[in-house]
Amino acid sequence: MAPATVYLNGDYLPLEQACVPVLDRGFIFGDGVYEVIPVYGRKAFRLEHHLQRLKNSMQAVRLNNPHTDEEWSEIINNVVERNDGGDQSIYLQITRGVANRDHRFPGDAVPTVFVMSNLFVMVPTEQLEHGVSAITLDDIRWQYCSIKSIALLPNILLRQQAVEQGAAEAILLRGNEVTEGAASNVFIVKDGVIITPPKTDCLLPGITRDLIVEQAHEHAMPVEEAIIKQQELLAADEIWLTSSTKEILPVTRLNDQNVGTGIPGPVWKQMYGLYQDYKQTLREAD
Ligand code: PDD
């Protein structure tokens, strides 16, 4: 396989040669935002949605957008073209740039822009057949979870706690209400109705989440964007985790109890099929 080519501040270069100064505010403060964009058949998936969220994140942290949408698309497509694999996962990060360490914004720093591609790794068949385990944990994060910030320490701690308890993901509760997973959005199914929490500052507005809501409407599957209480989560017939890398993952064990019948449910099966069909349409499009 050819060595990975990445984009850094205007250059395309081998990953090993891509270096950022230690005073970059991403390194010093976690002062930056990011995106993860799946690529199917060498085509970036829902690119305009990802770019819109990127712009929202930059605006929320008052980071000047260094590129137009056309320039972003070109950079992303160039990275896709320069790397192997029809299916990839693009990681894009912008930081506030290099400056002497001082909390306040630097006057003259130029944002650092980094884009890399990883091979898209499909969720193992075994996880799709049997589902995964999750645990519930307190959402210990801040009040702006709608920003896709690179400062992910709370998410990392939460995911690690889940992993150490033998679970694939932590489902987070703010008080009595479900927000999202440590790195995913959450859906439940109850009596045939698909439910996901409404978009607020307590969760990331997932691109996968939005597509699922859209597909449900298009295929006349009952769907609601509504608060999910802890008791409703525990009593759900189905639980799904969604993200650009995991797509739609069924949770069949929650806190060591079966979810529903303990196997991936029929509504998940239908939605997973619709999602795969949607990807296939994208692959086949000109
Ligand atoms: N994370 N919520 C959180 C906290 C996330 O980190 C993610 C995705 C999502 C799902 O968003 P989307 O459907 O747009 O991928 C929700 C990415 C994949 C990551 O950090 O690697």
mmCIF file of N, CA and C and ligand atoms in Angstrom, residues 34-36 50 53 91 141 145 148 152 155 180-185 203-209 242-246, ligand 1:
data_model
loop_
_atom_site.group_PDB
_atom_site.id
_atom_site.type_symbol
_atom_site.label_atom_id
_atom_site.label_comp_id
_atom_site.label_asym_id
_atom_site.label_seq_id
_atom_site.Cartn_x
_atom_site.Cartn_y
_atom_site.Cartn_z
ATOM 1 N N TYR A 34 -12.871 20.010 14.620
ATOM 2 C CA TYR A 34 -12.571 18.954 13.652
ATOM 3 C C TYR A 34 -13.831 18.403 13.012
ATOM 4 N N GLU A 35 -13.608 17.569 12.001
ATOM 5 C CA GLU A 35 -14.687 16.827 11.345
ATOM 6 C C GLU A 35 -14.187 15.428 11.016
ATOM 7 N N VAL A 36 -15.080 14.473 10.971
ATOM 8 C CA VAL A 36 -14.781 13.135 10.438
ATOM 9 C C VAL A 36 -15.808 12.876 9.342
ATOM 10 N N HIS A 50 -21.313 18.193 6.372
ATOM 11 C CA HIS A 50 -20.108 18.234 7.216
ATOM 12 C C HIS A 50 -19.471 19.628 7.172
ATOM 13 N N ARG A 53 -21.453 21.996 9.353
ATOM 14 C CA ARG A 53 -21.175 21.795 10.786
ATOM 15 C C ARG A 53 -19.796 22.340 11.143
ATOM 16 N N TYR A 91 -10.239 12.786 8.203
ATOM 17 C CA TYR A 91 -10.150 13.527 9.460
ATOM 18 C C TYR A 91 -9.624 14.909 9.128
ATOM 19 N N ARG A 141 -19.494 16.395 30.646
ATOM 20 C CA ARG A 141 -18.907 17.372 29.725
ATOM 21 C C ARG A 141 -19.444 18.783 29.967
ATOM 22 N N CYS A 145 -21.673 21.101 23.854
ATOM 23 C CA CYS A 145 -21.352 19.823 23.203
ATOM 24 C C CYS A 145 -21.747 19.799 21.728
ATOM 25 N N LYS A 148 -17.930 20.718 17.592
ATOM 26 C CA LYS A 148 -17.065 19.545 17.410
ATOM 27 C C LYS A 148 -15.633 19.949 17.751
ATOM 28 N N LEU A 152 -11.196 16.611 23.719
ATOM 29 C CA LEU A 152 -12.102 15.480 23.941
ATOM 30 C C LEU A 152 -11.800 14.694 25.215
ATOM 31 N N ASN A 155 -14.742 12.940 26.850
ATOM 32 C CA ASN A 155 -15.226 11.838 26.005
ATOM 33 C C ASN A 155 -14.289 10.632 26.096
ATOM 34 N N GLU A 180 -26.163 11.686 24.514
ATOM 35 C CA GLU A 180 -25.599 10.954 23.377
ATOM 36 C C GLU A 180 -24.586 9.954 23.906
ATOM 37 N N GLY A 181 -23.816 9.337 22.994
ATOM 38 C CA GLY A 181 -22.735 8.459 23.419
ATOM 39 C C GLY A 181 -21.449 9.260 23.531
ATOM 40 N N ALA A 182 -20.366 8.631 24.028
ATOM 41 C CA ALA A 182 -19.084 9.329 24.155
ATOM 42 C C ALA A 182 -18.576 9.775 22.790
ATOM 43 N N ALA A 183 -18.898 9.024 21.744
ATOM 44 C CA ALA A 183 -18.524 9.427 20.376
ATOM 45 C C ALA A 183 -19.591 8.976 19.386
ATOM 46 N N SER A 184 -20.861 9.149 19.763
ATOM 47 C CA SER A 184 -21.961 8.697 18.894
ATOM 48 C C SER A 184 -23.262 9.352 19.340
ATOM 49 N N ASN A 185 -24.256 9.328 18.481
ATOM 50 C CA ASN A 185 -25.601 9.724 18.891
ATOM 51 C C ASN A 185 -26.393 8.468 19.268
ATOM 52 N N LEU A 203 -25.621 18.018 22.873
ATOM 53 C CA LEU A 203 -25.142 16.904 22.043
ATOM 54 C C LEU A 203 -24.665 17.408 20.696
ATOM 55 N N LEU A 204 -23.845 16.580 20.055
ATOM 56 C CA LEU A 204 -23.351 16.922 18.730
ATOM 57 C C LEU A 204 -24.447 16.621 17.710
ATOM 58 N N PRO A 205 -24.744 17.585 16.816
ATOM 59 C CA PRO A 205 -25.739 17.301 15.777
ATOM 60 C C PRO A 205 -25.132 16.364 14.727
ATOM 61 N N GLY A 206 -25.291 15.091 14.926
ATOM 62 C CA GLY A 206 -24.636 14.087 14.072
ATOM 63 C C GLY A 206 -25.186 14.098 12.652
ATOM 64 N N ILE A 207 -24.281 13.946 11.713
ATOM 65 C CA ILE A 207 -24.692 13.891 10.310
ATOM 66 C C ILE A 207 -25.406 12.558 10.046
ATOM 67 N N THR A 208 -24.925 11.498 10.688
ATOM 68 C CA THR A 208 -25.577 10.187 10.555
ATOM 69 C C THR A 208 -26.976 10.245 11.173
ATOM 70 N N ARG A 209 -27.061 10.860 12.331
ATOM 71 C CA ARG A 209 -28.352 11.039 13.020
ATOM 72 C C ARG A 209 -29.373 11.699 12.098
ATOM 73 N N THR A 242 -25.102 5.825 16.631
ATOM 74 C CA THR A 242 -24.824 6.208 15.245
ATOM 75 C C THR A 242 -23.638 7.158 15.171
ATOM 76 N N SER A 243 -22.819 6.943 14.140
ATOM 77 C CA SER A 243 -21.722 7.881 13.865
ATOM 78 C C SER A 243 -21.192 7.619 12.462
ATOM 79 N N SER A 244 -20.369 8.544 11.999
ATOM 80 C CA SER A 244 -19.808 8.419 10.652
ATOM 81 C C SER A 244 -18.943 7.185 10.508
ATOM 82 N N THR A 245 -18.325 6.732 11.594
ATOM 83 C CA THR A 245 -17.447 5.564 11.486
ATOM 84 C C THR A 245 -18.168 4.267 11.852
ATOM 85 N N LYS A 246 -19.149 4.334 12.756
ATOM 86 C CA LYS A 246 -19.853 3.110 13.192
ATOM 87 C C LYS A 246 -21.173 2.916 12.445
HETATM 88 N N1 PDD B 1 -17.518 11.286 16.358
HETATM 89 N N2 PDD B 1 -21.540 12.632 19.143
HETATM 90 C C1 PDD B 1 -20.220 12.657 19.411
HETATM 91 C C2 PDD B 1 -19.766 13.122 20.742
HETATM 92 C C3 PDD B 1 -19.307 12.256 18.420
HETATM 93 O O1 PDD B 1 -17.974 12.315 18.673
HETATM 94 C C4 PDD B 1 -19.788 11.800 17.157
HETATM 95 C C5 PDD B 1 -18.878 11.357 16.065
HETATM 96 C C6 PDD B 1 -21.175 11.792 16.936
HETATM 97 C C7 PDD B 1 -21.775 11.347 15.629
HETATM 98 O O2 PDD B 1 -21.639 12.338 14.633
HETATM 99 P P1 PDD B 1 -21.549 11.954 13.081
HETATM 100 O O3 PDD B 1 -22.724 11.102 12.775
HETATM 101 O O4 PDD B 1 -21.584 13.249 12.383
HETATM 102 O O5 PDD B 1 -20.245 11.195 12.903
HETATM 103 C C8 PDD B 1 -22.026 12.212 17.957
HETATM 104 C C9 PDD B 1 -16.528 11.026 15.335
HETATM 105 C C10 PDD B 1 -16.840 9.920 14.400
HETATM 106 C C11 PDD B 1 -15.152 10.918 15.982
HETATM 107 O O6 PDD B 1 -14.911 11.707 16.877
HETATM 108 O O7 PDD B 1 -14.340 10.102 15.562
#
